[in-house]
PDB file of C-alpha atoms in Angstrom:
ATOM      1  CA  MET A   1      39.389 -95.897 -26.855  1.00  0.00           C
ATOM      2  CA  LYS A   2      42.733 -97.168 -25.093  1.00  0.00           C
ATOM      3  CA  ILE A   3      44.581-100.135 -25.184  1.00  0.00           C
ATOM      4  CA  CYS A   4      45.955-100.769 -22.027  1.00  0.00           C
ATOM      5  CA  GLN A   5      47.472-103.907 -19.922  1.00  0.00           C
ATOM      6  CA  VAL A   6      45.798-105.096 -16.719  1.00  0.00           C
ATOM      7  CA  GLU A   7      48.456-104.927 -14.123  1.00  0.00           C
ATOM      8  CA  LYS A   8      46.611-106.250 -10.846  1.00  0.00           C
ATOM      9  CA  PRO A   9      43.219-105.935  -9.091  1.00  0.00           C
ATOM     10  CA  LEU A  10      42.890-102.934  -6.873  1.00  0.00           C
ATOM     11  CA  VAL A  11      41.025-103.500  -3.396  1.00  0.00           C
ATOM     12  CA  ALA A  12      39.385-100.842  -1.702  1.00  0.00           C
ATOM     13  CA  THR A  13      36.945-101.857   1.093  1.00  0.00           C
ATOM     14  CA  HIS A  14      35.763 -98.299   1.965  1.00  0.00           C
ATOM     15  CA  ARG A  15      34.089 -96.761  -1.155  1.00  0.00           C
ATOM     16  CA  ILE A  16      31.274 -94.340  -1.918  1.00  0.00           C
ATOM     17  CA  ALA A  17      27.542 -95.628  -2.577  1.00  0.00           C
ATOM     18  CA  GLY A  18      27.990 -95.918  -6.490  1.00  0.00           C
ATOM     19  CA  LEU A  19      31.406 -98.009  -6.438  1.00  0.00           C
ATOM     20  CA  GLU A  20      29.841-100.856  -4.298  1.00  0.00           C
ATOM     21  CA  HIS A  21      30.127-104.189  -5.900  1.00  0.00           C
ATOM     22  CA  ARG A  22      32.407-103.154  -8.802  1.00  0.00           C
ATOM     23  CA  HIS A  23      35.576-104.943  -9.616  1.00  0.00           C
ATOM     24  CA  LEU A  24      38.707-102.300  -9.865  1.00  0.00           C
ATOM     25  CA  GLN A  25      41.714-102.886 -12.083  1.00  0.00           C
ATOM     26  CA  VAL A  26      45.128-101.209 -12.212  1.00  0.00           C
ATOM     27  CA  VAL A  27      45.998-100.984 -15.721  1.00  0.00           C
ATOM     28  CA  LEU A  28      49.014 -99.750 -17.738  1.00  0.00           C
ATOM     29  CA  ASP A  29      48.654 -97.074 -20.456  1.00  0.00           C
ATOM     30  CA  GLY A  30      52.303 -96.834 -21.434  1.00  0.00           C
ATOM     31  CA  SER A  31      54.309 -95.888 -18.177  1.00  0.00           C
ATOM     32  CA  SER A  32      50.978 -94.605 -16.438  1.00  0.00           C
ATOM     33  CA  GLN A  33      49.057 -96.633 -13.888  1.00  0.00           C
ATOM     34  CA  LEU A  34      45.327 -95.801 -14.063  1.00  0.00           C
ATOM     35  CA  VAL A  35      42.368 -97.329 -12.288  1.00  0.00           C
ATOM     36  CA  ALA A  36      39.528 -98.707 -14.358  1.00  0.00           C
ATOM     37  CA  VAL A  37      36.337-100.303 -13.753  1.00  0.00           C
ATOM     38  CA  ASP A  38      36.515-103.919 -14.664  1.00  0.00           C
ATOM     39  CA  ALA A  39      32.932-104.519 -16.565  1.00  0.00           C
ATOM     40  CA  ILE A  40      33.976-107.725 -17.960  1.00  0.00           C
ATOM     41  CA  GLY A  41      36.207-109.717 -15.613  1.00  0.00           C
ATOM     42  CA  CYS A  42      39.593-109.487 -16.754  1.00  0.00           C
ATOM     43  CA  THR A  43      42.998-111.106 -15.168  1.00  0.00           C
ATOM     44  CA  PRO A  44      46.444-109.922 -14.807  1.00  0.00           C
ATOM     45  CA  GLY A  45      48.189-109.633 -17.917  1.00  0.00           C
ATOM     46  CA  ASP A  46      45.151-109.306 -20.107  1.00  0.00           C
ATOM     47  CA  TRP A  47      45.381-106.631 -23.124  1.00  0.00           C
ATOM     48  CA  VAL A  48      42.105-104.695 -22.745  1.00  0.00           C
ATOM     49  CA  ILE A  49      40.199-101.928 -24.564  1.00  0.00           C
ATOM     50  CA  CYS A  50      39.382 -99.202 -22.124  1.00  0.00           C
ATOM     51  CA  VAL A  51      36.762 -96.173 -22.730  1.00  0.00           C
ATOM     52  CA  GLY A  52      36.763 -93.139 -21.041  1.00  0.00           C
ATOM     53  CA  SER A  53      34.254 -89.966 -20.067  1.00  0.00           C
ATOM     54  CA  SER A  54      30.831 -90.575 -20.359  1.00  0.00           C
ATOM     55  CA  ALA A  55      31.153 -93.727 -22.383  1.00  0.00           C
ATOM     56  CA  ALA A  56      32.919 -95.248 -19.261  1.00  0.00           C
ATOM     57  CA  ARG A  57      30.079 -94.237 -16.957  1.00  0.00           C
ATOM     58  CA  GLU A  58      27.609 -95.754 -19.444  1.00  0.00           C
ATOM     59  CA  ALA A  59      29.408 -99.049 -19.949  1.00  0.00           C
ATOM     60  CA  ALA A  60      29.964 -99.137 -16.028  1.00  0.00           C
ATOM     61  CA  GLY A  61      25.820 -99.170 -15.769  1.00  0.00           C
ATOM     62  CA  SER A  62      24.712 -95.795 -15.498  1.00  0.00           C
ATOM     63  CA  LYS A  63      25.399 -92.241 -16.552  1.00  0.00           C
ATOM     64  CA  GLU A  64      25.683 -91.094 -13.012  1.00  0.00           C
ATOM     65  CA  TYR A  65      28.160 -93.771 -12.277  1.00  0.00           C
ATOM     66  CA  PRO A  66      31.361 -92.112 -10.948  1.00  0.00           C
ATOM     67  CA  SER A  67      33.890 -93.589 -13.437  1.00  0.00           C
ATOM     68  CA  ASP A  68      36.237 -92.093 -16.136  1.00  0.00           C
ATOM     69  CA  LEU A  69      37.733 -95.249 -17.223  1.00  0.00           C
ATOM     70  CA  THR A  70      35.992 -98.537 -17.770  1.00  0.00           C
ATOM     71  CA  ILE A  71      37.476-101.792 -19.199  1.00  0.00           C
ATOM     72  CA  VAL A  72      34.965-103.031 -22.155  1.00  0.00           C
ATOM     73  CA  GLY A  73      36.618-105.741 -23.669  1.00  0.00           C
ATOM     74  CA  ILE A  74      39.725-108.393 -23.798  1.00  0.00           C
ATOM     75  CA  ILE A  75      41.942-108.143 -26.636  1.00  0.00           C
ATOM     76  CA  ASP A  76      42.355-111.681 -27.972  1.00  0.00           C
ATOM     77  CA  TYR A  77      45.448-110.950 -29.801  1.00  0.00           C
ATOM     78  CA  TRP A  78      47.777-107.988 -29.635  1.00  0.00           C
ATOM     79  CA  GLU A  79      51.846-107.495 -30.288  1.00  0.00           C
ATOM     80  CA  GLU A  80      52.786-104.674 -28.304  1.00  0.00           C
ATOM     81  CA  GLY A  81      54.610-102.090 -30.275  1.00  0.00           C
ATOM     82  CA  ALA A  82      53.222-103.693 -33.493  1.00  0.00           C
TER      83      ALA A  82
END
């Protein structure tokens, strides 16, 4: 699992069949920008818990889902750098 901060939504109108109707977010992992499937409905600025690999696919809804990073929780309290 990773702790990331949601930077902004990502809009992509042309997607493969498995990615339809899924919200995507740009998240910051340190200084790296990553794209994550938003399985819970977060907003920019939220600190979130992300899972990767097969856990990301299952959290997004299916083992066949084409995701390697999925947001699975919003952190209620987080002190960056603590």
